[in-house]
mmCIF file of C-alpha atoms and ligand atoms in Angstrom:
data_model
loop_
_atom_site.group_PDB
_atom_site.id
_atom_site.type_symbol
_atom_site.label_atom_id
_atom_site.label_comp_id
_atom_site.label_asym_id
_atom_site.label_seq_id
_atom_site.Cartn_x
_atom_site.Cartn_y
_atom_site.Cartn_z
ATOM 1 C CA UNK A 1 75.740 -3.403 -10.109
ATOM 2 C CA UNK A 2 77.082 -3.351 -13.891
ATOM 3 C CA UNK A 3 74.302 -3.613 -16.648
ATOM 4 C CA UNK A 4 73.768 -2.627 -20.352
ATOM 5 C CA UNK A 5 71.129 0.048 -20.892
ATOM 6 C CA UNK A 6 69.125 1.696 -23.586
ATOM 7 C CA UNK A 7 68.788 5.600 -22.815
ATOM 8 C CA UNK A 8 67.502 6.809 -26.062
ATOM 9 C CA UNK A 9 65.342 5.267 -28.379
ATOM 10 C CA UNK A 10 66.431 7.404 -31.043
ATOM 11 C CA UNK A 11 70.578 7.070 -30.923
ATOM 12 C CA UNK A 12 72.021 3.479 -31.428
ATOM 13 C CA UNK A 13 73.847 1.604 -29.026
ATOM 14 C CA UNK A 14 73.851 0.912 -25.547
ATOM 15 C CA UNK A 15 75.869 2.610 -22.135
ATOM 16 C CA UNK A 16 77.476 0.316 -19.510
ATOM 17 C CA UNK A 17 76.418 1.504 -16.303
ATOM 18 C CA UNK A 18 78.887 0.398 -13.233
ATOM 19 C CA UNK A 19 76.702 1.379 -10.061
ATOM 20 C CA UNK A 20 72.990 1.345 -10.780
ATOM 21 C CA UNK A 21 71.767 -0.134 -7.428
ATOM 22 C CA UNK A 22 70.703 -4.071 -7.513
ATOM 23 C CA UNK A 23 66.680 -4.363 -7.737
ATOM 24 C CA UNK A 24 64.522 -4.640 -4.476
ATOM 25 C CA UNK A 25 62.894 -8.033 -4.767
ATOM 26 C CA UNK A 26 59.059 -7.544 -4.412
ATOM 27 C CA UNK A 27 56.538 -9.924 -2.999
ATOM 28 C CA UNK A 28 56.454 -12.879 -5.214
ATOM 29 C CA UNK A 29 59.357 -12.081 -7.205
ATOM 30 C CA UNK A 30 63.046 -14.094 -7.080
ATOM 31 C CA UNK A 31 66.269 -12.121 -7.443
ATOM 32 C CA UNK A 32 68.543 -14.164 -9.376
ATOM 33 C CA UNK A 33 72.501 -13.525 -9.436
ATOM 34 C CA UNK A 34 73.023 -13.536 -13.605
ATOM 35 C CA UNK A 35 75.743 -16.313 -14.912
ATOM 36 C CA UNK A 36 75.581 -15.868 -18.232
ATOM 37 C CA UNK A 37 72.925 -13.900 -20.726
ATOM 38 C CA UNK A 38 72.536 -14.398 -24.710
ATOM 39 C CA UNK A 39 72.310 -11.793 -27.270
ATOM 40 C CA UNK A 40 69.428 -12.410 -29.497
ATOM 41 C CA UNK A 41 67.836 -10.918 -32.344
ATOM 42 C CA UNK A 42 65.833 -8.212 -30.820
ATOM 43 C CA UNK A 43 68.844 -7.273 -28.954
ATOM 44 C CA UNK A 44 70.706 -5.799 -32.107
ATOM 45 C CA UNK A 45 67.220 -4.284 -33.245
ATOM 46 C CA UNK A 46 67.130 -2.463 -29.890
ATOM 47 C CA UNK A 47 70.514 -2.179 -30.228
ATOM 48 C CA UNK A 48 70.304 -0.431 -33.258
ATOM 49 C CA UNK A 49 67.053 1.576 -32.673
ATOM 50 C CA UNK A 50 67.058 4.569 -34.346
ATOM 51 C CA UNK A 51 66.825 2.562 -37.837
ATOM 52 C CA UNK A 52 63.775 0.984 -36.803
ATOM 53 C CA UNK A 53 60.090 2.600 -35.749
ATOM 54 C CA UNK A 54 58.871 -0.910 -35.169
ATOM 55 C CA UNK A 55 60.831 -1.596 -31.981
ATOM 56 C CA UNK A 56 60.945 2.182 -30.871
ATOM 57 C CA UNK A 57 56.918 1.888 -31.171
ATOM 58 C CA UNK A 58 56.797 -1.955 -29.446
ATOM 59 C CA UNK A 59 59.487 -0.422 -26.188
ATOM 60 C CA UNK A 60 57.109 2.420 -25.894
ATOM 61 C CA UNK A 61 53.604 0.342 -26.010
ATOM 62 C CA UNK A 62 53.512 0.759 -22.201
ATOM 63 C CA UNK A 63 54.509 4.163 -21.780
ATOM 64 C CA UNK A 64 52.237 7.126 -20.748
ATOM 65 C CA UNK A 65 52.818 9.750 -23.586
ATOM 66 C CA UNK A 66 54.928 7.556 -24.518
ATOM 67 C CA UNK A 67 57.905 8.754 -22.799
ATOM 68 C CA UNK A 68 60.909 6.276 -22.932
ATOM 69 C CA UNK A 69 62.957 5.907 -19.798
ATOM 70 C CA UNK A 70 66.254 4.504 -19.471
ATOM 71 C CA UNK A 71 66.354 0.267 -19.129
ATOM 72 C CA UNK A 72 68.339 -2.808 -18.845
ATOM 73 C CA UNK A 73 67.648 -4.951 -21.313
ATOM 74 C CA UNK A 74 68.522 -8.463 -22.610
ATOM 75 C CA UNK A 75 65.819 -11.613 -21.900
ATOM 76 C CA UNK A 76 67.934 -15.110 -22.170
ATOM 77 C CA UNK A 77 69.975 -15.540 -19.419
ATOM 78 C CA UNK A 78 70.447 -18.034 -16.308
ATOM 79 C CA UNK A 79 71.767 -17.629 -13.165
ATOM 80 C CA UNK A 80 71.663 -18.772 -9.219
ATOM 81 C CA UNK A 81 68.627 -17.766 -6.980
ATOM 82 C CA UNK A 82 70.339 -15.056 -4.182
ATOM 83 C CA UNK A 83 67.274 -14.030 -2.796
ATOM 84 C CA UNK A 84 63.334 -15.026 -2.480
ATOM 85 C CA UNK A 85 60.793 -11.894 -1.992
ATOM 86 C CA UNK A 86 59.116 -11.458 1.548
ATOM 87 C CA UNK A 87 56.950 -14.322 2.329
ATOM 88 C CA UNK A 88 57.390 -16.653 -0.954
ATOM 89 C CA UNK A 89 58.666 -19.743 1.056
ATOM 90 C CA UNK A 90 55.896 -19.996 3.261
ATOM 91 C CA UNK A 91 53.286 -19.462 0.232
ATOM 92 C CA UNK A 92 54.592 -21.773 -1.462
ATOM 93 C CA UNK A 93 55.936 -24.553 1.106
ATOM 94 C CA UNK A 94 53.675 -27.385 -0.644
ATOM 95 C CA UNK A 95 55.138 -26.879 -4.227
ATOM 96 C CA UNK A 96 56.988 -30.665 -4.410
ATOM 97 C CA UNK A 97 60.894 -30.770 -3.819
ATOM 98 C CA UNK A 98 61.649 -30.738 -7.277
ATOM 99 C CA UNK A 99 59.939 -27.829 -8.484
ATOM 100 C CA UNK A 100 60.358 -25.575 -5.667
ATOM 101 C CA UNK A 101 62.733 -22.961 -6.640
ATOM 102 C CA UNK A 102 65.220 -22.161 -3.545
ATOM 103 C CA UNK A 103 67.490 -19.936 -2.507
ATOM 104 C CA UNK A 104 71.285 -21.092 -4.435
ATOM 105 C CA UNK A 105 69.142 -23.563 -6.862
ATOM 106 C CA UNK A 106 70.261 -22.793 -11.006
ATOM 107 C CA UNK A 107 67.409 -21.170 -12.812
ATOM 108 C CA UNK A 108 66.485 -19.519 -16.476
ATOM 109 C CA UNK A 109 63.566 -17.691 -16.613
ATOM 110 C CA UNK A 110 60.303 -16.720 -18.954
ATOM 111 C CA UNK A 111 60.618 -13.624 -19.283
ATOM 112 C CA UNK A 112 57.388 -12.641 -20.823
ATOM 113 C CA UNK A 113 55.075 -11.920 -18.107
ATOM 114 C CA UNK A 114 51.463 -12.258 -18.875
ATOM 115 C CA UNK A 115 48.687 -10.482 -16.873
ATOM 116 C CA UNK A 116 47.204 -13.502 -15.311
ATOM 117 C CA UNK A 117 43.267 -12.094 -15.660
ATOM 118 C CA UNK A 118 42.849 -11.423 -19.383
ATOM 119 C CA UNK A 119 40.860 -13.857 -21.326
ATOM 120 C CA UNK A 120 43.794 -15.340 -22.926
ATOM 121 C CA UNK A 121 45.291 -15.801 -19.882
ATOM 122 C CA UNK A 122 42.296 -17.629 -18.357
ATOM 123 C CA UNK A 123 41.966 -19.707 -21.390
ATOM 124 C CA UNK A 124 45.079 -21.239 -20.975
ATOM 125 C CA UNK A 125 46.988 -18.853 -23.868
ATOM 126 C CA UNK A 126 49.274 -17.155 -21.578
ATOM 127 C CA UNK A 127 51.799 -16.950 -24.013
ATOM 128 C CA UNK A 128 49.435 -14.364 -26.045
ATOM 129 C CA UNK A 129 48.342 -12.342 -23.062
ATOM 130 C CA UNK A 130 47.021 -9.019 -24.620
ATOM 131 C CA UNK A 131 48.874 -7.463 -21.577
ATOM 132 C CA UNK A 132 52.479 -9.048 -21.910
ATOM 133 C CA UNK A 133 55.305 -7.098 -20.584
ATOM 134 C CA UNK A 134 58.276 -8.509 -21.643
ATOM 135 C CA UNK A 135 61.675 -7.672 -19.308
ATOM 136 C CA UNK A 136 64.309 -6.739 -21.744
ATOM 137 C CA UNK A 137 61.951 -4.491 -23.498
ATOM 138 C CA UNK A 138 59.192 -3.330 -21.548
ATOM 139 C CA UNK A 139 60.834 -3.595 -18.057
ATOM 140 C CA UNK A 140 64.326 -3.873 -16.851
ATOM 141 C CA UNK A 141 66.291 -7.185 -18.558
ATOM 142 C CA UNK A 142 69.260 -9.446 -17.199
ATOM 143 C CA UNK A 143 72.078 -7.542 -18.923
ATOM 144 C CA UNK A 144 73.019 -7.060 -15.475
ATOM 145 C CA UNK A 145 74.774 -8.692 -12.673
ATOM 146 C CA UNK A 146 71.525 -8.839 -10.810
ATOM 147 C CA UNK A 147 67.928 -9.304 -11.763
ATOM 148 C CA UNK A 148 64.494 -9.623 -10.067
ATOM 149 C CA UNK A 149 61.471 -12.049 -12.152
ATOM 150 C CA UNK A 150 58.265 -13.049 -10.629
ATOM 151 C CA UNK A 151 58.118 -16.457 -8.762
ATOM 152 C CA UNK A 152 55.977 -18.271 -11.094
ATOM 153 C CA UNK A 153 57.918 -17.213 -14.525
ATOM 154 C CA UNK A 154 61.730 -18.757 -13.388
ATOM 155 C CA UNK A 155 62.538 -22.316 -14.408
ATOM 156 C CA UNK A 156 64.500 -24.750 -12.521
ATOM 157 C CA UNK A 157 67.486 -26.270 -13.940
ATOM 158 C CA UNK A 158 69.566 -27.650 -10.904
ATOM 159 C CA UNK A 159 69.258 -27.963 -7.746
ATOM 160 C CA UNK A 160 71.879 -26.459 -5.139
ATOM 161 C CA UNK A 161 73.676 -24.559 -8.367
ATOM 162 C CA UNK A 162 74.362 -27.732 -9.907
ATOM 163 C CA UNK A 163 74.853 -27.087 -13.526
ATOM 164 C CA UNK A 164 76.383 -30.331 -14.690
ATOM 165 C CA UNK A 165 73.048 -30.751 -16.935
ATOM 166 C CA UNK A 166 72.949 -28.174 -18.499
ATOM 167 C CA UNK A 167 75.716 -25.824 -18.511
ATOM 168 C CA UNK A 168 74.952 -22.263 -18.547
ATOM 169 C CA UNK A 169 75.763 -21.453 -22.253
ATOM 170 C CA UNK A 170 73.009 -23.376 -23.006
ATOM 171 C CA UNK A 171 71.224 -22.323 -19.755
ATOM 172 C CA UNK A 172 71.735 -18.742 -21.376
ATOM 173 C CA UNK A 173 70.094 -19.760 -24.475
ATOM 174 C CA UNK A 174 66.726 -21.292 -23.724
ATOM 175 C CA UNK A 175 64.198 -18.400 -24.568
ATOM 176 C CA UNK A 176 65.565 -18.662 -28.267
ATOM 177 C CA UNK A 177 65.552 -22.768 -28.166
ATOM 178 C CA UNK A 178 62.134 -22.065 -26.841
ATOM 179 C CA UNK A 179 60.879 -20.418 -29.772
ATOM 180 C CA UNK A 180 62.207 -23.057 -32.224
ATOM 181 C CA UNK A 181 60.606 -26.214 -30.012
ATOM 182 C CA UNK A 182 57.328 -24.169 -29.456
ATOM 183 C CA UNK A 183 57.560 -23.126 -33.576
ATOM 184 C CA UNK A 184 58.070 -27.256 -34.413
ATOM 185 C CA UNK A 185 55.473 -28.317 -31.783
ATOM 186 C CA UNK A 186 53.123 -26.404 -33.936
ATOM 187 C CA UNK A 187 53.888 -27.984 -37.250
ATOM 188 C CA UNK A 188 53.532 -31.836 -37.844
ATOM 189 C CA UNK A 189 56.352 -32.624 -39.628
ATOM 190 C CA UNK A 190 56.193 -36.156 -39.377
ATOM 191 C CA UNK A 191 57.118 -37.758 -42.782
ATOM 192 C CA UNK A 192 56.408 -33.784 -44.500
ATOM 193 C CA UNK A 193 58.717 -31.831 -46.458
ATOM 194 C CA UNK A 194 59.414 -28.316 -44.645
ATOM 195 C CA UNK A 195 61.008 -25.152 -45.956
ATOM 196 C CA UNK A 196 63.103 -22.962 -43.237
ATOM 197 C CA UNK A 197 63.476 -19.989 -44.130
ATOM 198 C CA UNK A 198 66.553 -17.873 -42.357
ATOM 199 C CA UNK A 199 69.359 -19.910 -40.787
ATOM 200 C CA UNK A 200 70.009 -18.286 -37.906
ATOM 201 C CA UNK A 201 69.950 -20.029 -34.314
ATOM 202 C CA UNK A 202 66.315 -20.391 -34.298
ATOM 203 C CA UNK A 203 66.160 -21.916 -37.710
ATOM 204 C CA UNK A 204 69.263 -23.741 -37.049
ATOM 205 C CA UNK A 205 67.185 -25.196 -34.094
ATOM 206 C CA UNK A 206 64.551 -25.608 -36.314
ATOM 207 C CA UNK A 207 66.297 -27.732 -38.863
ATOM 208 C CA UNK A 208 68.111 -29.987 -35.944
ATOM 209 C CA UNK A 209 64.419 -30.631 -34.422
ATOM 210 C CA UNK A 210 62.680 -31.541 -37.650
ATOM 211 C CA UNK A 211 65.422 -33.905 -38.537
ATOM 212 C CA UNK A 212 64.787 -35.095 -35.046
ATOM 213 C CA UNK A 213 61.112 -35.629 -35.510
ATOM 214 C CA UNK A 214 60.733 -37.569 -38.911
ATOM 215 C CA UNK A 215 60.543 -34.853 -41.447
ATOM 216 C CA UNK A 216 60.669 -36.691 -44.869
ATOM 217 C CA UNK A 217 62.707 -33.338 -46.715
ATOM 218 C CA UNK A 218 64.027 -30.094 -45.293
ATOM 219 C CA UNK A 219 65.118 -27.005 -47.171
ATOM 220 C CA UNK A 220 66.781 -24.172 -45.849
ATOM 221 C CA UNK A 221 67.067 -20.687 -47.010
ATOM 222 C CA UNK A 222 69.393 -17.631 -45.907
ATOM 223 C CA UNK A 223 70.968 -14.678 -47.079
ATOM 224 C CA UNK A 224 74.005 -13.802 -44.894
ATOM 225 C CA UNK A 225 77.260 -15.141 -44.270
ATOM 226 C CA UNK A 226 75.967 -18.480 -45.689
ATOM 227 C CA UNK A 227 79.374 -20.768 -45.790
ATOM 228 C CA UNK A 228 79.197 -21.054 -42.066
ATOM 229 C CA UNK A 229 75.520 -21.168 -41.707
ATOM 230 C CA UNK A 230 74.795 -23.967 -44.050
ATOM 231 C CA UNK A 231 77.498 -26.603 -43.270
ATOM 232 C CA UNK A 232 76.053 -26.384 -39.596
ATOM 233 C CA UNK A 233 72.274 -26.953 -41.050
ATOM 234 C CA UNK A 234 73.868 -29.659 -43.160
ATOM 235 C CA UNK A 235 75.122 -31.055 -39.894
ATOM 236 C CA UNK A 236 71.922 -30.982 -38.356
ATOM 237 C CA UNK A 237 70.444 -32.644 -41.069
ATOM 238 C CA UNK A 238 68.821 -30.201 -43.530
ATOM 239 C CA UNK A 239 68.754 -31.968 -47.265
ATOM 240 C CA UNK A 240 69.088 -28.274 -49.666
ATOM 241 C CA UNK A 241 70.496 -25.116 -48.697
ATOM 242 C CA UNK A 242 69.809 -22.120 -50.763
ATOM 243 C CA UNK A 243 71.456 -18.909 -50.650
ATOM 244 C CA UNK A 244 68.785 -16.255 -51.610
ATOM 245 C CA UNK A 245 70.771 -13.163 -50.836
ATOM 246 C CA UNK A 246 70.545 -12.469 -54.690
ATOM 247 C CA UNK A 247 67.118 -14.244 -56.132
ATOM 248 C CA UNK A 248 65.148 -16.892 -54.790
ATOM 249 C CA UNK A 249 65.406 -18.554 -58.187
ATOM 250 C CA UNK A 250 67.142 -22.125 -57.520
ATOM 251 C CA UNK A 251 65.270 -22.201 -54.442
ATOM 252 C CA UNK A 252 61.985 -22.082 -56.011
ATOM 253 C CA UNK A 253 62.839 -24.322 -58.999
ATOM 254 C CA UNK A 254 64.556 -26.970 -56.661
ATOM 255 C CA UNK A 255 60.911 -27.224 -54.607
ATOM 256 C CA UNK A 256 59.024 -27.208 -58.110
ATOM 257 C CA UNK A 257 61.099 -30.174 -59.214
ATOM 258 C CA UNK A 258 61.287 -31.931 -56.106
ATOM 259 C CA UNK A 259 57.302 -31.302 -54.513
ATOM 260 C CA UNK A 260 55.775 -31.006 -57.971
ATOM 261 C CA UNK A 261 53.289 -34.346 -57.172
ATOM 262 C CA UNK A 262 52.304 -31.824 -54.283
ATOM 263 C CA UNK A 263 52.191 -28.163 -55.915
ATOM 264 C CA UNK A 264 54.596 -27.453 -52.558
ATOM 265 C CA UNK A 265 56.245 -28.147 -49.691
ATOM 266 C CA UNK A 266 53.689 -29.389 -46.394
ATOM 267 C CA UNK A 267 55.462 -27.234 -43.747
ATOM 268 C CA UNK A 268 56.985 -23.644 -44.228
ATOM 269 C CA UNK A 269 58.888 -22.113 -40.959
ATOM 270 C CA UNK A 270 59.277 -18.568 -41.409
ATOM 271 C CA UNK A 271 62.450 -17.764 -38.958
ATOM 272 C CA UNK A 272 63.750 -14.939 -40.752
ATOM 273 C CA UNK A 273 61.557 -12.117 -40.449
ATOM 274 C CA UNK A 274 63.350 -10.795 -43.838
ATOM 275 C CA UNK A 275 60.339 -9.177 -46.028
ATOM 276 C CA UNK A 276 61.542 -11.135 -49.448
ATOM 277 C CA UNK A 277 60.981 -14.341 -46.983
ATOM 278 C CA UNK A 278 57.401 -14.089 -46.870
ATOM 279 C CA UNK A 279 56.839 -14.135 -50.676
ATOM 280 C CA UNK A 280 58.586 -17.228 -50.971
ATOM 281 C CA UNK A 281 56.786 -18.864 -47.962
ATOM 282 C CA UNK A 282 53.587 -18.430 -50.276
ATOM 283 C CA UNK A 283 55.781 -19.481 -53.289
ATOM 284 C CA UNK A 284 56.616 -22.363 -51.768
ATOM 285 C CA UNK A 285 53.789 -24.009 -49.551
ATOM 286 C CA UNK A 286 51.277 -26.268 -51.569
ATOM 287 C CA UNK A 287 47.887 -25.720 -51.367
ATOM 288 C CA UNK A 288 46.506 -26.625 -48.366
ATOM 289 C CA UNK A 289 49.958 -26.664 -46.458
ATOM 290 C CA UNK A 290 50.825 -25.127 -43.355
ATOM 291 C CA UNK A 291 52.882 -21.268 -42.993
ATOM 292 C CA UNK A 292 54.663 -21.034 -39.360
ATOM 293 C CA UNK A 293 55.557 -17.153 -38.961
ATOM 294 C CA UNK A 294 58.087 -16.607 -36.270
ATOM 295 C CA UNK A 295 60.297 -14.168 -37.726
ATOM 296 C CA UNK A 296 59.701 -10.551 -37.125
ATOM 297 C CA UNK A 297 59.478 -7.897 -39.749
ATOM 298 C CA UNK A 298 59.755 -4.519 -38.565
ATOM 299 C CA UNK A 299 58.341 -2.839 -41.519
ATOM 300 C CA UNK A 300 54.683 -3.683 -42.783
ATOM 301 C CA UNK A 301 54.465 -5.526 -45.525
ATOM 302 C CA UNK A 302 53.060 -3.622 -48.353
ATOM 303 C CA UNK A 303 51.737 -5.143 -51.990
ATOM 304 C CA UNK A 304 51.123 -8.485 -50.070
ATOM 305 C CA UNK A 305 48.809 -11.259 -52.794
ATOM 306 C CA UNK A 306 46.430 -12.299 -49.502
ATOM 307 C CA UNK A 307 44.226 -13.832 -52.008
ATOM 308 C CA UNK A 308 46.620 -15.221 -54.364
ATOM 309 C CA UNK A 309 48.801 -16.598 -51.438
ATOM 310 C CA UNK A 310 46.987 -17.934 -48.831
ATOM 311 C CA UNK A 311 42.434 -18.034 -49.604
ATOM 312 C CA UNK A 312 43.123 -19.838 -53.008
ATOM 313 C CA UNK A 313 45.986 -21.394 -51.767
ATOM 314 C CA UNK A 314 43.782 -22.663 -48.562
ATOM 315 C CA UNK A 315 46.623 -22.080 -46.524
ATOM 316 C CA UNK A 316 46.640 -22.445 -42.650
ATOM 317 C CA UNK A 317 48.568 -19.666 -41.175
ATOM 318 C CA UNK A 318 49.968 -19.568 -38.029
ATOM 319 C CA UNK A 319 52.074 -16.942 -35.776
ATOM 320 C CA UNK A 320 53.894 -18.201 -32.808
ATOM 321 C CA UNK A 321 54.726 -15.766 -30.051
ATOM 322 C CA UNK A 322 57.242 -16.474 -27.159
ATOM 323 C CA UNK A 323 57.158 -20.157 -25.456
ATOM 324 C CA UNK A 324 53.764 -21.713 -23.931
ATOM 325 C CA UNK A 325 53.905 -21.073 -20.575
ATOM 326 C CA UNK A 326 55.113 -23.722 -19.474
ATOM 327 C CA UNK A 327 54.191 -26.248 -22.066
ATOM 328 C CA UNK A 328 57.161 -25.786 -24.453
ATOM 329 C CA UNK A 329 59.845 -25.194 -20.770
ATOM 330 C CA UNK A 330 58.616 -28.396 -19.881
ATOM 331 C CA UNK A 331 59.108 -29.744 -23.362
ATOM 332 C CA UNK A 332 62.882 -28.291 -23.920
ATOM 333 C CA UNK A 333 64.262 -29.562 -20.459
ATOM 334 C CA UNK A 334 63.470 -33.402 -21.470
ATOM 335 C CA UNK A 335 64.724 -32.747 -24.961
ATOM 336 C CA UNK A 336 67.594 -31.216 -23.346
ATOM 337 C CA UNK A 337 68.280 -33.734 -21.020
ATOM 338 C CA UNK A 338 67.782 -36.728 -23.427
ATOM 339 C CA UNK A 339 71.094 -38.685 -23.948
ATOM 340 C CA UNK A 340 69.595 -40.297 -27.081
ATOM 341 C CA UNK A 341 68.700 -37.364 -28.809
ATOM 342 C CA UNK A 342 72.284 -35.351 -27.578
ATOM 343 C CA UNK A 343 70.919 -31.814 -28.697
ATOM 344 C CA UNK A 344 73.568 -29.927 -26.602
ATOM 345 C CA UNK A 345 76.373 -30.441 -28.406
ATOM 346 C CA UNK A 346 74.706 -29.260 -31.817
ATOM 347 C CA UNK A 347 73.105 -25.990 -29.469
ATOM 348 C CA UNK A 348 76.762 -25.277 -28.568
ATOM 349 C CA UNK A 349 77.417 -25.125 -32.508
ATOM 350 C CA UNK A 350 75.548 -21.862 -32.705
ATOM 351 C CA UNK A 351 77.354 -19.840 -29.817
ATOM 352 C CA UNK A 352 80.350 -18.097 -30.175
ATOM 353 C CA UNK A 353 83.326 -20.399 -28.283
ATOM 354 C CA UNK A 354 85.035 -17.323 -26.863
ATOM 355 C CA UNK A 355 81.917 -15.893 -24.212
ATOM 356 C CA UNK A 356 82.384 -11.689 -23.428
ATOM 357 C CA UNK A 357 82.456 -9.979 -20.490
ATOM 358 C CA UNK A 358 79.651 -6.618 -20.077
ATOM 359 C CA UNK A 359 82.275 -4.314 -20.487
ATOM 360 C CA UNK A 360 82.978 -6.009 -23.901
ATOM 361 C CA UNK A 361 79.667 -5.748 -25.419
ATOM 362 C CA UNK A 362 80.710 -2.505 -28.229
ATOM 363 C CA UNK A 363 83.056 -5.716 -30.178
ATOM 364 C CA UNK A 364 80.444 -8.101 -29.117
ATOM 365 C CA UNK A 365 77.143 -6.439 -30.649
ATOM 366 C CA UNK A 366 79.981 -5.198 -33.566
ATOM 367 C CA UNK A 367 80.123 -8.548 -34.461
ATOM 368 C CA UNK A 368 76.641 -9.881 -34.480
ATOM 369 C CA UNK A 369 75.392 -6.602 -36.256
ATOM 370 C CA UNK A 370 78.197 -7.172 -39.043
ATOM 371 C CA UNK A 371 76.398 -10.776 -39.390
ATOM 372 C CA UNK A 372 80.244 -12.560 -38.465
ATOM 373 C CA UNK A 373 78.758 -14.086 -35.328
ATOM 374 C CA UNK A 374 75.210 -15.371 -35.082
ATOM 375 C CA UNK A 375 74.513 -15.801 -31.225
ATOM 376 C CA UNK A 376 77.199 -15.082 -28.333
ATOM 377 C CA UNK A 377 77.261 -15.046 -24.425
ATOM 378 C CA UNK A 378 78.205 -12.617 -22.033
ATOM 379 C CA UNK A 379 79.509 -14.167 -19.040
ATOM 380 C CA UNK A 380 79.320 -12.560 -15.665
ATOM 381 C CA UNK A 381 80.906 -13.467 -12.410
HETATM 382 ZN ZN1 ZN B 1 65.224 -13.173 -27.661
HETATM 383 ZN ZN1 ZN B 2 46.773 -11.706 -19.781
#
């Protein structure tokens, strides 16, 4: 089959392989024929690996010595069951109609697979399993025409390969929409004033869903290609944008003037992972408000005010990892689905029109990496 893979951690980009041979499925595992698959964020860093020690040192956590081996990667993706592993449809022949994942049925999948026995696991905190492997980076991904995921991690989105609710750009995209809904779930923004900082997709999503659910006032920060960026998160409802690729000065001042009854704003989403980000998080949120971390930094933060920003501050931290399993799924397909709310449209905003093919993927990652294109779909046959 064709696939994208990383051979070296320490030389950038990626090789397209034509013939590596299509993945045995194992007992309990699916092997799903791959529609279409979404670039996303830790796709460029991996992408681009040499410049960063943080993902060389995450790709490697599982490896004796350390050693890195080639691998597919790439984690958002749907596609059409081909094949169930020896045995799985008599194990589970109970599961009700319409959760029982068949052979031709449409299906995403979590790709984060927990251990099942740690104590986060068996407390109902799967999504923080201190053994996650995640495929994509720890195991081989769904940059490929073909790839195998364990029976209890894929997600049904039509039966029979219908696709009519969800198509699969959006199909493709679900791990990322994931993170924004679980991100928002764990905020109450109900009549609050929330800061997003980084308008990428996932604070793009962020912004559309707190418009959704009631927030009162929403600010939006970024620092690349911002034209674009923020007449989409105007679209989707966000009040201020602020372009802080120079200072976070107008930013800051706008809050001051508008939250001053407050000290702050209730509700800060960090979606940027940009270092500069996290001092205006703690600029920003009153006392006593609420600091959502999603972003990833890949350096440490050095020089960080602990004291001064969050203890005196009594601020409630928060990091969200990945999607509940499968709380927030569960969540996103009725948001999804809902006529009245009509999210799709908006979620089609943030992909690329044109979709690439594998062999395309030097001009594709060329253009996310350059910050012209924010998210954008390969499309396989
Ligand atoms: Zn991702
Ligand atoms: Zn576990």
């Amino acid at each position: 089959m064709k696939c994208l893979v990383k051979e070296s951690l320490s030389v950038d980009g990626l090789t397209l392989k034509q013939d590596v041979v299509v993945p045995k499925v194992k007992e309990d595992e699916v092997l799903i024929r791959v529609q279409a698959t979404c670039v996303c964020g830790t796709d460029k860093s991996i992408y681009l690996s040499s410049r960063s020690e943080g993902i060389q040192k995450e790709m490697r956590r599982y490896l004796p010595n350390g050693d890195f081996k080639p691998l597919v990667i790439g984690h958002e993706f749907c596609g059409i069951v081909e094949a169930l592993g020896p045995g799985i449809e008599e194990k589970f022949k109970d599961i009700p109609e319409e959760h029982k994942v068949q052979k031709g049925d449409y299906v995403t999948a979590e790709m984060h697979l927990s251990c099942g026995h740690c104590l986060q696991c068996r407390t109902g905190n799967e999504h923080i399993c201190t053994k996650v492997k995640v495929k994509g980076v720890h195991l081989d991904g769904c940059f490929a025409q073909y790839v195998c995921v364990p029976y209890k991690n894929v997600i049904l989105l039509g039966k029979d390969g219908d696709t009519s609710k969800i198509p699969p750009k959006i199909g493709s995209m679900l791990d990322a929409f994931g993170n924004a809904v679980h991100t928002v779930y764990e905020a109450d923004v109900r009549g609050k004033s929330v800061a997003i900082l980084g308008a990428g997709p996932l604070g793009l999503m962020a912004a559309m869903l707190c418009k959704e659910f009631g927030a009162a006032r929403i600010y939006l920060t970024e620092a690349v290609d911002t034209t674009r960026r923020f007449e989409l998160a105007t679209q989707f409802g966000v009040d201020q944008c602020f372009d802080v690729s120079k200072s976070s000065k107008e930013f800051l001042a706008s809050v001051e003037k508008n939250e001053s009854f407050a000290n702050g704003v209730d509700v800060v989403l960090e979606m940027s992972g940009s270092p500069s980000a996290y001092e205006d998080a703690f600029s920003v949120v009153k006392n006593g408000g609420e600091v959502l971390l999603l972003g990833i930094t890949r350096t440490p933060l050095k020089d960080f005010d602990i004291a001064g920003s969050v203890i005196w501050k009594g601020v409630n931290v928060k990091g969200i990892f990945g999607r509940k399993m499968f709380g927030t799924w569960e969540t996103m397909l009725r948001l999804l689905r809902s006529e009245r709310l009509d999210l799709q449209p908006k979620l089609l905003k943030i992909i690329t029109d044109k979709t690439y093919s594998l062999d395309q993927y030097e001009e594709a990652f060329g253009l996310l990496n350059g910050g012209k294109e924010m998210k954008l779909v390969f499309e396989l046959n």
